[in-house]
Coordinates of C-alpha atoms and ligand atoms in Angstrom, one line a residue:
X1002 CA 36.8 -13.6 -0.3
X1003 CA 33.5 -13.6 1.6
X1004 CA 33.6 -11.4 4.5
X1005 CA 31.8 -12.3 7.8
X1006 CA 28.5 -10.8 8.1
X1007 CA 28.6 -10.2 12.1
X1008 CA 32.2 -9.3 12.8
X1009 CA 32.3 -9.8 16.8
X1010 CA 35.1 -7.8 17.7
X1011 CA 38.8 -8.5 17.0
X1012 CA 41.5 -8.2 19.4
X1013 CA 42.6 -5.2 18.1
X1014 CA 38.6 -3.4 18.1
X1015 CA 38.9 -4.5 21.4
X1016 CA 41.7 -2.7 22.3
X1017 CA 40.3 0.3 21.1
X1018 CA 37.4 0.0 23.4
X1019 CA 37.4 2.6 26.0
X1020 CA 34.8 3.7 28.3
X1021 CA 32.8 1.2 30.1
X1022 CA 28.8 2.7 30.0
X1023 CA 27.5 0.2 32.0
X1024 CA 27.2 0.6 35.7
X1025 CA 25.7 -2.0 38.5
X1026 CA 22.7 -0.5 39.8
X1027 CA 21.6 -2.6 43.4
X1028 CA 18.2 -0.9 43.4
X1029 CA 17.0 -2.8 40.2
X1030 CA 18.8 -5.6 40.6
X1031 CA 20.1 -6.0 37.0
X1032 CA 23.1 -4.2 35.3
X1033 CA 21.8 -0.7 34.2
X1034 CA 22.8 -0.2 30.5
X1035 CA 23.2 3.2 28.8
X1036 CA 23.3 3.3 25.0
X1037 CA 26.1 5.0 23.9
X1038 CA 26.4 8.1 22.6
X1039 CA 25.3 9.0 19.2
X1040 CA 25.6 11.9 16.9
X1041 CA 22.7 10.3 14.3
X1042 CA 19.3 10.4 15.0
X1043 CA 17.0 7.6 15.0
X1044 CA 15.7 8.5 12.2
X1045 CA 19.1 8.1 10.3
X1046 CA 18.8 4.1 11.7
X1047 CA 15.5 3.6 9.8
X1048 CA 16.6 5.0 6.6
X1049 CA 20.8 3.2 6.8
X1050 CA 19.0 0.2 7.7
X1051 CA 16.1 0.1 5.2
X1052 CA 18.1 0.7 2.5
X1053 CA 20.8 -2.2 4.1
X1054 CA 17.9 -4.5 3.6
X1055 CA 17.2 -3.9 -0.3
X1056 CA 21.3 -4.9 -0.6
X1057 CA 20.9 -7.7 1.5
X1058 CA 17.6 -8.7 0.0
X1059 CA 19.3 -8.8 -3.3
X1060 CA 22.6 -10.4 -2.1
X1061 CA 21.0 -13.6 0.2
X1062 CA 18.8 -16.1 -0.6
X1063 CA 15.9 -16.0 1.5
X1064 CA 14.1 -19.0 2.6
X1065 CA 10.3 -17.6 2.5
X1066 CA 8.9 -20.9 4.2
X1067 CA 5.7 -19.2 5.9
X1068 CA 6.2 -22.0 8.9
X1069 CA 9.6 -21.7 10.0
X1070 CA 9.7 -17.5 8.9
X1071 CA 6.5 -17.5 11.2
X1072 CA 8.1 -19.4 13.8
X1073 CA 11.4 -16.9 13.9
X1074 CA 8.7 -13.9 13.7
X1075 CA 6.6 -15.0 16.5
X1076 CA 10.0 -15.2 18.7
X1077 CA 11.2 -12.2 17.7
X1078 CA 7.8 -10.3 18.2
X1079 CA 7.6 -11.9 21.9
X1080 CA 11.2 -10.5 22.5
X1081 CA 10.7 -7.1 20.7
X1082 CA 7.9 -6.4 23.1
X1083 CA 9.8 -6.7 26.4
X1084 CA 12.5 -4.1 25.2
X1085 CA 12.8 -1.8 28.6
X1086 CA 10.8 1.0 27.7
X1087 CA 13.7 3.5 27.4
X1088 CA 15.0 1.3 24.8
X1089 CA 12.1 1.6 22.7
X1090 CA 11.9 3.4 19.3
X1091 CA 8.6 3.9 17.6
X1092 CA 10.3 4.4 14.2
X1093 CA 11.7 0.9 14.8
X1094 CA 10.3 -1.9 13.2
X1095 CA 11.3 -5.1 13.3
X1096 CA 11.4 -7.7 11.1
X1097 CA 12.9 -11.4 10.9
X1098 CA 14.0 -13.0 7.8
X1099 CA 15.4 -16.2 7.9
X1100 CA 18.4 -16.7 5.2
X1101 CA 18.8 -19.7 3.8
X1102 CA 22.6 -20.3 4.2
X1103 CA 24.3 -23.1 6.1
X1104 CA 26.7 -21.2 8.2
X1105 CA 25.8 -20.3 11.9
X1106 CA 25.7 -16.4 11.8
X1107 CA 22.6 -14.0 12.4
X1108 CA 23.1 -10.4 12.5
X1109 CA 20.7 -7.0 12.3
X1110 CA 20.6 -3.7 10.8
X1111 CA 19.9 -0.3 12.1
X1112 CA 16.3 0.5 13.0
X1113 CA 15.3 -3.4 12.7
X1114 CA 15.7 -5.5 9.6
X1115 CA 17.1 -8.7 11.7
X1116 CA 18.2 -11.9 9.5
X1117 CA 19.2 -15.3 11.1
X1118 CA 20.7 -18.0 9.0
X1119 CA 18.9 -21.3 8.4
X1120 CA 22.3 -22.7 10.0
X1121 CA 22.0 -21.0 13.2
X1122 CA 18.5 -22.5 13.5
X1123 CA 19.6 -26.1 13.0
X1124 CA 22.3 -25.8 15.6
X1125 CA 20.2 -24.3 18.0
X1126 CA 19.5 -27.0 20.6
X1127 CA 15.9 -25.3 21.7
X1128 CA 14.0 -22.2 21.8
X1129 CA 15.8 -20.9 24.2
X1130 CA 19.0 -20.6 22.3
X1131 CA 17.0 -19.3 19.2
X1132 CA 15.7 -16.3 21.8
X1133 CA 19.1 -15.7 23.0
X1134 CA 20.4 -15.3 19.3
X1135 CA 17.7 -12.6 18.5
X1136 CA 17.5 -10.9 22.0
X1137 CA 21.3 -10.2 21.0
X1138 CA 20.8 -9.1 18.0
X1139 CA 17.6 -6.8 19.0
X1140 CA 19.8 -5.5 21.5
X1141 CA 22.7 -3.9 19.1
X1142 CA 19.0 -2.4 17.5
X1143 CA 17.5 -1.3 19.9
X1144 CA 20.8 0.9 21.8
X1145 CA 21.8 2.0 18.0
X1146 CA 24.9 0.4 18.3
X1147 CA 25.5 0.3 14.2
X1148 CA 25.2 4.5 13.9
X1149 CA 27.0 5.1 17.3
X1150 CA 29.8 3.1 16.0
X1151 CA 30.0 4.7 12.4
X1152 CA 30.1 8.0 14.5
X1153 CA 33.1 7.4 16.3
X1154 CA 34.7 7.3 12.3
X1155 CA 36.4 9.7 11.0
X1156 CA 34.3 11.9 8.8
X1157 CA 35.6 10.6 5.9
X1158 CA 35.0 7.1 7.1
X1159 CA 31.1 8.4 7.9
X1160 CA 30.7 9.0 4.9
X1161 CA 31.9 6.4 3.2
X1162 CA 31.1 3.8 5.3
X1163 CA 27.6 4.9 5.7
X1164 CA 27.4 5.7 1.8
X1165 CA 28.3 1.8 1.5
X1166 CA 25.7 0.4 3.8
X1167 CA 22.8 3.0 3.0
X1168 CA 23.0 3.5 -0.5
X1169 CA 22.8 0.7 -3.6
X1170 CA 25.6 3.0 -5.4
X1171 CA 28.6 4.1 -4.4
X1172 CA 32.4 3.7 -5.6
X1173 CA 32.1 2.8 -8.8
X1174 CA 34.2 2.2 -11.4
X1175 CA 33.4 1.6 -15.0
X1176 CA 33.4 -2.1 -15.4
X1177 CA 34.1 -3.1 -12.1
X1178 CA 31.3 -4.5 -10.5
X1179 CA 32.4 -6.2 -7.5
X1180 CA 29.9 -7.4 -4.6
X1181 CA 29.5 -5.5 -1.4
X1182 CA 30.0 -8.4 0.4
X1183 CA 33.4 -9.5 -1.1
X1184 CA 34.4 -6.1 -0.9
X1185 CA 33.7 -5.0 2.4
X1186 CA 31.2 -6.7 4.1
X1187 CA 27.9 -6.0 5.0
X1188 CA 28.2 -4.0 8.6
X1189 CA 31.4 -2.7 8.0
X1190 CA 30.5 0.2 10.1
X1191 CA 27.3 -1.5 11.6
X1192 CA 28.1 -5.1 12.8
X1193 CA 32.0 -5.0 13.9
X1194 CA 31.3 -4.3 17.1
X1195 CA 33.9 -3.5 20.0
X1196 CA 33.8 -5.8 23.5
X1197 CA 31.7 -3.2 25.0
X1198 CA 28.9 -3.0 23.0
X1199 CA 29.0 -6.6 23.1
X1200 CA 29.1 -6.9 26.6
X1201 CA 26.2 -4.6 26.6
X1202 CA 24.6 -6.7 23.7
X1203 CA 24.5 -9.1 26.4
X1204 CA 23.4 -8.1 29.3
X1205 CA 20.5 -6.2 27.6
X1206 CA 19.6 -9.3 25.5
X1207 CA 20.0 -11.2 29.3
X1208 CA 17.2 -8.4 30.2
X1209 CA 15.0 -8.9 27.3
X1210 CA 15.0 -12.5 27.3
X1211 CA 13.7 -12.8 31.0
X1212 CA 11.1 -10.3 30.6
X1213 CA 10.0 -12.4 27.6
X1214 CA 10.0 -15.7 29.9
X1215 CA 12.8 -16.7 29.0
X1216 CA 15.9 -18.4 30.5
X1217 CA 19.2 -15.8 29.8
X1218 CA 20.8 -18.8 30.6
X1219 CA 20.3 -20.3 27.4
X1220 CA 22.2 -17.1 25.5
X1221 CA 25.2 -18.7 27.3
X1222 CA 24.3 -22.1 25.6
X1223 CA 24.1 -20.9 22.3
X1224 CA 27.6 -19.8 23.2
X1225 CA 28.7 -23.2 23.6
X1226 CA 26.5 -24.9 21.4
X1227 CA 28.2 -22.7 18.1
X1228 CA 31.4 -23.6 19.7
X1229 CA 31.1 -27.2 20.0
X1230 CA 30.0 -26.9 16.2
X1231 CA 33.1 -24.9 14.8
X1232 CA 34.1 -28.2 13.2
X1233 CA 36.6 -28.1 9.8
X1234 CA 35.7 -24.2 9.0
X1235 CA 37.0 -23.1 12.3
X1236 CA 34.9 -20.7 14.4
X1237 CA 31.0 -19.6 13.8
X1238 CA 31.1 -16.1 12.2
X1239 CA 28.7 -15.3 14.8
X1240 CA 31.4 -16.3 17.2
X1241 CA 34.9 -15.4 15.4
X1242 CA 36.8 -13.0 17.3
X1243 CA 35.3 -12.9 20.6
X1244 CA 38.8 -12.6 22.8
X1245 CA 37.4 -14.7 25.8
X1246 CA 34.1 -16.2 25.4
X1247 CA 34.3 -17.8 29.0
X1248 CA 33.7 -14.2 30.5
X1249 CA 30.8 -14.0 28.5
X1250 CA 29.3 -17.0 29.6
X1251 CA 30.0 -15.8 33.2
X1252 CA 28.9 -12.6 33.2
X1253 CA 25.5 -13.6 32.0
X1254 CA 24.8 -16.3 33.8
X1255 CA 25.6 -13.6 37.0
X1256 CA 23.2 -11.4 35.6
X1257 CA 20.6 -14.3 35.0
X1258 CA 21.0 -15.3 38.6
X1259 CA 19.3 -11.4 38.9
X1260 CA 17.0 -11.7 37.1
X1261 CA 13.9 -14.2 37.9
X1262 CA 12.0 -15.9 35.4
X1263 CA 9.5 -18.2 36.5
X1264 CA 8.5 -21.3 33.9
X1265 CA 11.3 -20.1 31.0
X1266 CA 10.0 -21.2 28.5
X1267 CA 13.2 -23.7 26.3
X1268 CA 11.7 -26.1 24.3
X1269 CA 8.9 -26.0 22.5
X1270 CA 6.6 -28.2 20.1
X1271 CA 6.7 -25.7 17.2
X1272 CA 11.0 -25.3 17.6
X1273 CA 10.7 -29.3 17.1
X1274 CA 8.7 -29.4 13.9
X1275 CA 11.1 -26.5 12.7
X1276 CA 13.6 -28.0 13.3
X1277 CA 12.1 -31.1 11.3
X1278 CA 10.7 -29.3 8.6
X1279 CA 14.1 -27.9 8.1
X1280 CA 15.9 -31.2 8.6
X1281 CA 13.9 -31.8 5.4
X1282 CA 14.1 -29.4 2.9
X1283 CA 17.5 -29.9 0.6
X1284 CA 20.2 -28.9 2.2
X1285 CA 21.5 -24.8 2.2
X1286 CA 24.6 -23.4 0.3
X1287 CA 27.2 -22.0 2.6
X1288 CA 27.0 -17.8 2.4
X1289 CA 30.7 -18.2 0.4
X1290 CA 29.4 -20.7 -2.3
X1291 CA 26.2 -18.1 -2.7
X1292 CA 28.8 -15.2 -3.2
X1293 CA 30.9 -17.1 -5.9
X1294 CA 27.7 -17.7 -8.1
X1295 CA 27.4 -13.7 -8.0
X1296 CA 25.1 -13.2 -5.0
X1297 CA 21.4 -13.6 -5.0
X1298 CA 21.4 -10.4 -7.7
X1299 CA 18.8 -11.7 -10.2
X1300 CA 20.3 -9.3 -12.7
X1301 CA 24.0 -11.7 -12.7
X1302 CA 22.5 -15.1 -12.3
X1303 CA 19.6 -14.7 -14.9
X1304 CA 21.1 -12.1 -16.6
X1305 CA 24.9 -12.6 -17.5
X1306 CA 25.1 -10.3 -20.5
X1307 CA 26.9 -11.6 -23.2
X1308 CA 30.2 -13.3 -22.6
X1309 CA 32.7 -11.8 -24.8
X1310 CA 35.1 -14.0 -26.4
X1311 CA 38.8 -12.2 -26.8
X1312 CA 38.5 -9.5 -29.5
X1313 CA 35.1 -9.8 -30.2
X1314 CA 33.3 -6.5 -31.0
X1315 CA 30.0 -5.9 -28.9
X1316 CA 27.2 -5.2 -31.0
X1317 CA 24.7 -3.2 -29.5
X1318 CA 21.0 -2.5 -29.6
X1319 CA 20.5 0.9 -31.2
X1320 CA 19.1 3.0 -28.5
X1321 CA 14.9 3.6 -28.1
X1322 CA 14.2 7.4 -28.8
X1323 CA 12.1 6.6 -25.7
X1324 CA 13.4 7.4 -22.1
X1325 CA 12.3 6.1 -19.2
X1326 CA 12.8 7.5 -15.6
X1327 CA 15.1 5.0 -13.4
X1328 CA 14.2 5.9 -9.7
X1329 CA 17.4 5.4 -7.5
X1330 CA 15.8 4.9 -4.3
X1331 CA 16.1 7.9 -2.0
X1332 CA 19.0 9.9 -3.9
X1333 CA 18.0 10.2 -8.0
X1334 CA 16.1 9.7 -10.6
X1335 CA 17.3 9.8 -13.7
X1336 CA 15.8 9.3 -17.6
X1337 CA 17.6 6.6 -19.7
X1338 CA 16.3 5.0 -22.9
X1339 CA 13.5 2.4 -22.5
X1340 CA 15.1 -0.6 -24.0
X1341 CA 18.2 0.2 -22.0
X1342 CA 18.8 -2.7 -19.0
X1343 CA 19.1 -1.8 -15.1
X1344 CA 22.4 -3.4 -14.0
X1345 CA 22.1 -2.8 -10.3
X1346 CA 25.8 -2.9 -9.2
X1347 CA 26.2 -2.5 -5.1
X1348 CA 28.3 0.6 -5.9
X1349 CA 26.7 1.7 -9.3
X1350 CA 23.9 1.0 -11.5
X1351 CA 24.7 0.9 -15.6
X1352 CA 22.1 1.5 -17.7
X1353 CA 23.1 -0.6 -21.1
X1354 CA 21.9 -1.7 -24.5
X1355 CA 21.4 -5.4 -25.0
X1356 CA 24.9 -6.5 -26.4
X1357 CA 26.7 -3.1 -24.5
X1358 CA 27.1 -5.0 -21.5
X1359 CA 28.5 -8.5 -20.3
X1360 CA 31.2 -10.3 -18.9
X1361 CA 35.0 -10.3 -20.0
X1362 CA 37.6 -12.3 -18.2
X1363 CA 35.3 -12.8 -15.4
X1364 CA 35.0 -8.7 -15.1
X1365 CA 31.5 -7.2 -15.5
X1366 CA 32.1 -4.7 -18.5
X1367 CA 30.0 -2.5 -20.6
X1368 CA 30.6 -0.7 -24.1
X1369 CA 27.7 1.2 -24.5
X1370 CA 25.4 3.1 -21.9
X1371 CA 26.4 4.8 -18.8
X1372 CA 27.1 4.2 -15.2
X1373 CA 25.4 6.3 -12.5
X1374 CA 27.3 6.1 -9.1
X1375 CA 28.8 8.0 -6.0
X1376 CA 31.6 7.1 -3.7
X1377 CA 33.1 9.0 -0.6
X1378 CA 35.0 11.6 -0.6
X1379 CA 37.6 13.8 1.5
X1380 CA 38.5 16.3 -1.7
X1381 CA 38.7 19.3 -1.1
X1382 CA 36.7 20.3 -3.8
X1383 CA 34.8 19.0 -6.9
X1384 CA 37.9 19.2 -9.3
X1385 CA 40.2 17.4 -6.6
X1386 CA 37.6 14.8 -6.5
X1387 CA 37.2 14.4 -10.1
X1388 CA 40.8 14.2 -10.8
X1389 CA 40.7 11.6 -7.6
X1390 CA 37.8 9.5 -9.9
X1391 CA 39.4 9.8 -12.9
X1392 CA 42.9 8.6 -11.3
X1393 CA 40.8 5.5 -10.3
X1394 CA 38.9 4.5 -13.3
X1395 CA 42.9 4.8 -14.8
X1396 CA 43.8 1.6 -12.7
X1397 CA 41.1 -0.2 -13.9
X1398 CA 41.7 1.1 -17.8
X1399 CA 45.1 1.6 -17.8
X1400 CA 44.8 3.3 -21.8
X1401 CA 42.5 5.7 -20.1
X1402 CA 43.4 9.1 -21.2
X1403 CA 41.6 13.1 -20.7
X1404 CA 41.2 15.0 -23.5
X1405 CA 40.8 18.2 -22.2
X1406 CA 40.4 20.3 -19.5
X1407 CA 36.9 20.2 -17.4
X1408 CA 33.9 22.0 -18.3
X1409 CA 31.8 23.5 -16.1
X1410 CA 27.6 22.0 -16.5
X1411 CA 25.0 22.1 -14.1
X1412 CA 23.6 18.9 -12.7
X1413 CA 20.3 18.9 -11.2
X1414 CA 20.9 22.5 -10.4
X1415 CA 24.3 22.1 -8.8
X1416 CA 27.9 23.0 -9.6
X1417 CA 29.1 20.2 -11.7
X1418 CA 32.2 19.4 -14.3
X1419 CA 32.4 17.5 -17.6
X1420 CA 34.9 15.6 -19.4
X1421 CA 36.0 13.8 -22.4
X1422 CA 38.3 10.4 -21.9
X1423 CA 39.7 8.2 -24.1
X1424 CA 40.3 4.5 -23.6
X1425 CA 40.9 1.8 -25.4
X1426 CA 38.4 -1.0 -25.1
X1427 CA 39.1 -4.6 -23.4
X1428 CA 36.6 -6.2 -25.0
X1429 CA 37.2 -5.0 -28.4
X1430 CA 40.1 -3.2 -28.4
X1431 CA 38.7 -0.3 -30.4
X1432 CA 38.9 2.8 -29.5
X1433 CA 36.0 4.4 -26.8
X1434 CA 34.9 7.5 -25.4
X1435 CA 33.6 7.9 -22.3
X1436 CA 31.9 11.6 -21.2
X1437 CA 32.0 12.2 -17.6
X1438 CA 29.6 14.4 -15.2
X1439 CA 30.9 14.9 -11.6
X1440 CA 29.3 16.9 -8.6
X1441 CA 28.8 16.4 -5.1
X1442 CA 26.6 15.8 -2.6
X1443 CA 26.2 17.6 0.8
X1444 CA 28.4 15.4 2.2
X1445 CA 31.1 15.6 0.1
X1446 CA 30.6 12.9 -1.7
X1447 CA 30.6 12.4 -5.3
X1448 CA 28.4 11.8 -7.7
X1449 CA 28.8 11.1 -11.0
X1450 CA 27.4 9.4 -14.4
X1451 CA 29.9 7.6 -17.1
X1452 CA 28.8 7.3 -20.7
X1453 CA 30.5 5.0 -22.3
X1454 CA 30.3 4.5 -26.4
X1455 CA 32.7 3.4 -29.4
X1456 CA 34.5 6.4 -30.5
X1457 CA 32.8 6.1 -34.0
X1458 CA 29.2 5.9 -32.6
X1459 CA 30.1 8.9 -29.7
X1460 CA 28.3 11.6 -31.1
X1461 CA 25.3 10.0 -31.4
X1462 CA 25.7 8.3 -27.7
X1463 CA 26.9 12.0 -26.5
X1464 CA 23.6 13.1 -27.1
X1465 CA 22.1 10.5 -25.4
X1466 CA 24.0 10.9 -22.4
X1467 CA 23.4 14.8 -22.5
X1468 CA 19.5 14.1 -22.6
X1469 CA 20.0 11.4 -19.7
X1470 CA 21.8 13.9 -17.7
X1471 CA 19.5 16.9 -18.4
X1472 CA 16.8 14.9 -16.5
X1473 CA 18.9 14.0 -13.3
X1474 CA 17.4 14.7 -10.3
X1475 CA 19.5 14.5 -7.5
X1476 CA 17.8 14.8 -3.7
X1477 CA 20.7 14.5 -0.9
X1478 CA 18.6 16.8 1.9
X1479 CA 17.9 13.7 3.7
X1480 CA 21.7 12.7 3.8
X1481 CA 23.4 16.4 4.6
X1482 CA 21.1 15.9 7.5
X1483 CA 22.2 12.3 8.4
X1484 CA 25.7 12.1 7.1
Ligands
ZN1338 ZN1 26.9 -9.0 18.7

């Protein structure tokens, strides 16, 4: 169920590799590296990775303990600032979180949000190995690996695979809320990175380390040190997949012997009382047992809804003639009543009455309200895509029915269609209605808001949902530009 956070690459990504873009340059006496090309510009790697960070701030536990986070930080920092000049970004910034998770992965995100689990920190045999973690990490950053990768997609695979890292909504279908992680993993596009950019990942990281003062050598540890501690559930993450870790270790220990560092530092003082302090605290759930208790999301764990027993009808607040505006980070806002909930879904969000929305056969549901989301597209047009969504939601309500044909509306100034479905509900087995707004975005993705109400209380909802809809603002400049 849980995917791996930092997919090294798999025999077959491997296989696809195909240039080699480094080249041995005698002069300098260390491996000249060229970032590979990329059709995104840096700015695109702050925004895809900033917005990467709210998911993964809401699907991991943090460990916000100022020592060790300091600790990490001050490591990081002292690596950041011995990037080779041409690798330097000024929109980059980064930043090290530590997650508090037991299994030994790390991994980064476009333009600088870097996370390293608290498991990878225990294993670590000094500060050596800790450095050579990050200066790996910084090193996919800091030659844009994540964005020169999603280029080499398809464009339907841009956008979709970018729409899934960048934005909190995407692909959603009513009353499916399934977790980005289980679903495709964080870094589908960003951290399944071929042999080359490893190798590159490396050797850069090699570069970076003995600039900082420190010993390469010890990237080549960690190497051994996370495979020495593989142990009953197989192979690190941060390790899985790599074809032939030997010619790792070997080729940077030949580029360490170029590279002279006089008094590495390797162990420390403060990597000791880390390590103590975290020896200490109770002990971290493994990423996989965070995912089954529904991710870090505060709006699951606190906030189940109600659980619906078989057949029971969901009685729901009466909506608030008061709206509120619901700011969907970069992409829309949108006005929705004021006691209505914000159900952040990774692909969605539903905005639902207290007793419209909860759980049913372990499947996030809702019965009144309406979902606002976006998924990837390679339609031709808006009515291929809308047919495409409606086909879709049909798998997961398999009583869904249309109405009629599509009416052409506006939303927030755009082309845009509207329909009327029928379905009959799971939860109560009544009959619903569910009014649909489709359009799409520059990229050809599309956007579009479910209402969802009992078919006896739809006129009154409909009205709702028209007022809800009037108010969409929709700003996708930033991602015709990116995307
Ligand atoms: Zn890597």
């Amino acid at each position: 169920m849980v995917q791996r956070l930092h997919k090294h690459p798999s025999t077959h990504a491997a296989a696809a590799v195909v240039a080699l873009l480094t080249s041995v340059s005698l002069v300098f006496g260390q491996t000249k590296i060229v970032a590979p090309e990329n059709k995104y510009s840096v700015q695109d790697d702050v925004k895809a990775g900033r917005e990467a960070a709210q998911e993964v701030a809401q699907q991991l536990p943090m460990l916000r303990d100022d020592g060790v986070d300091g600790y990490v930080e001050r490591v990081g920092q002292r690596l950041v600032e011995s990037i080779p000049s041409e690798f330097r970004h000024s929109q980059f910034r980064y930043t090290f979180d530590v997650v508090n998770v037991s299994d030994l992965n790390a991994f980064a995100l476009p333009g600088g949000p870097m996370y390293i689990n608290r498991g990878m920190l225990q294993a670590a045999k000094n500060e050596g190995e800790v450095a050579g973690v990050l200066a790996h990490e910084i090193s996919h950053v800091a030659l844009r690996h994540g964005t020169a990768q999603a280029g080499k997609a398809t464009p339907y695979q841009v956008g979709s695979i970018l729409g899934q890292i960048a934005g909190a909504i995407i692909g959603g279908v009513a009353g499916q809320a399934t977790s980005i992680l289980s679903q495709v993993g964080f870094g589908a596009a960003f951290m399944r990175y071929g042999r080359e950019y490893e190798r590159q990942a490396d050797l850069l990281g090699a570069q970076i380390m003995a600039r900082a003062g420190y010993d390469p050598r010890d990237m080549a540890s960690m190497f051994q040190t996370l495979q020495s501690k593989g142990g009953g559930s197989g192979v690190p993450e941060w390790l899985s997949s790599h074809p032939n870790p030997g010619n790792r270790y070997d080729a940077i220990n030949k580029e360490s012997a170029m590279l002279r560092v006089n008094n590495p530092t390797r162990n420390t003082a403060e990597f000791t009382q880390v390590k103590s302090r975290l020896q200490r605290m109770a002990a971290a759930p493994t990423t996989e047992q965070v995912m089954k208790q529904g991710g870090n999301r505060r709006t699951t764990s606190r906030d189940p809804g109600t659980q619906y027993p078989s057949g029971q009808v969901g009685r729901a607040e009466p909506p608030s003639g008061r709206y509120e505006t619901f700011d969907g980070g970069n992409l829309f806002r949108i006005a929705v009543p004021s006691n209505w909930r914000e159900l952040q879904g990774n692909d969605s969000v539903t905005f639902a009455p207290e007793g419209g929305y909860g759980n049913f056969q372990g499947q996030s549901v809702f019965t009144h309200g309406l979902q606002v989301g976006m998924e990837g597209s390679n339609a031709r047009d808006l009515r291929t895509a809308t047919n495409q969504l409606v086909q879709g939601l049909a798998q997961s309500n398999p009583q869904l029915r249309q109405t009629g044909a599509y009416s052409n509306v506006t939303l927030s100034g755009r082309t845009g269609l509207a329909a009327v479905l029928t379905n009959v509900s799971d939860v109560t087995g009544d009959q619903e209605r569910i009014a649909l707004y489709t359009t799409r975005l520059s990229d050809g993705s599309l956007f579009f808001i479910v209402g969802v109400a009992p078919a006896r209380e739809f006129n009154s909802y409909r009205q709702i949902f028209n007022q809800s809809v009037q108010s969409l603002q929709i700003n996708d400049g930033y991602r015709s530009s990116r995307f």
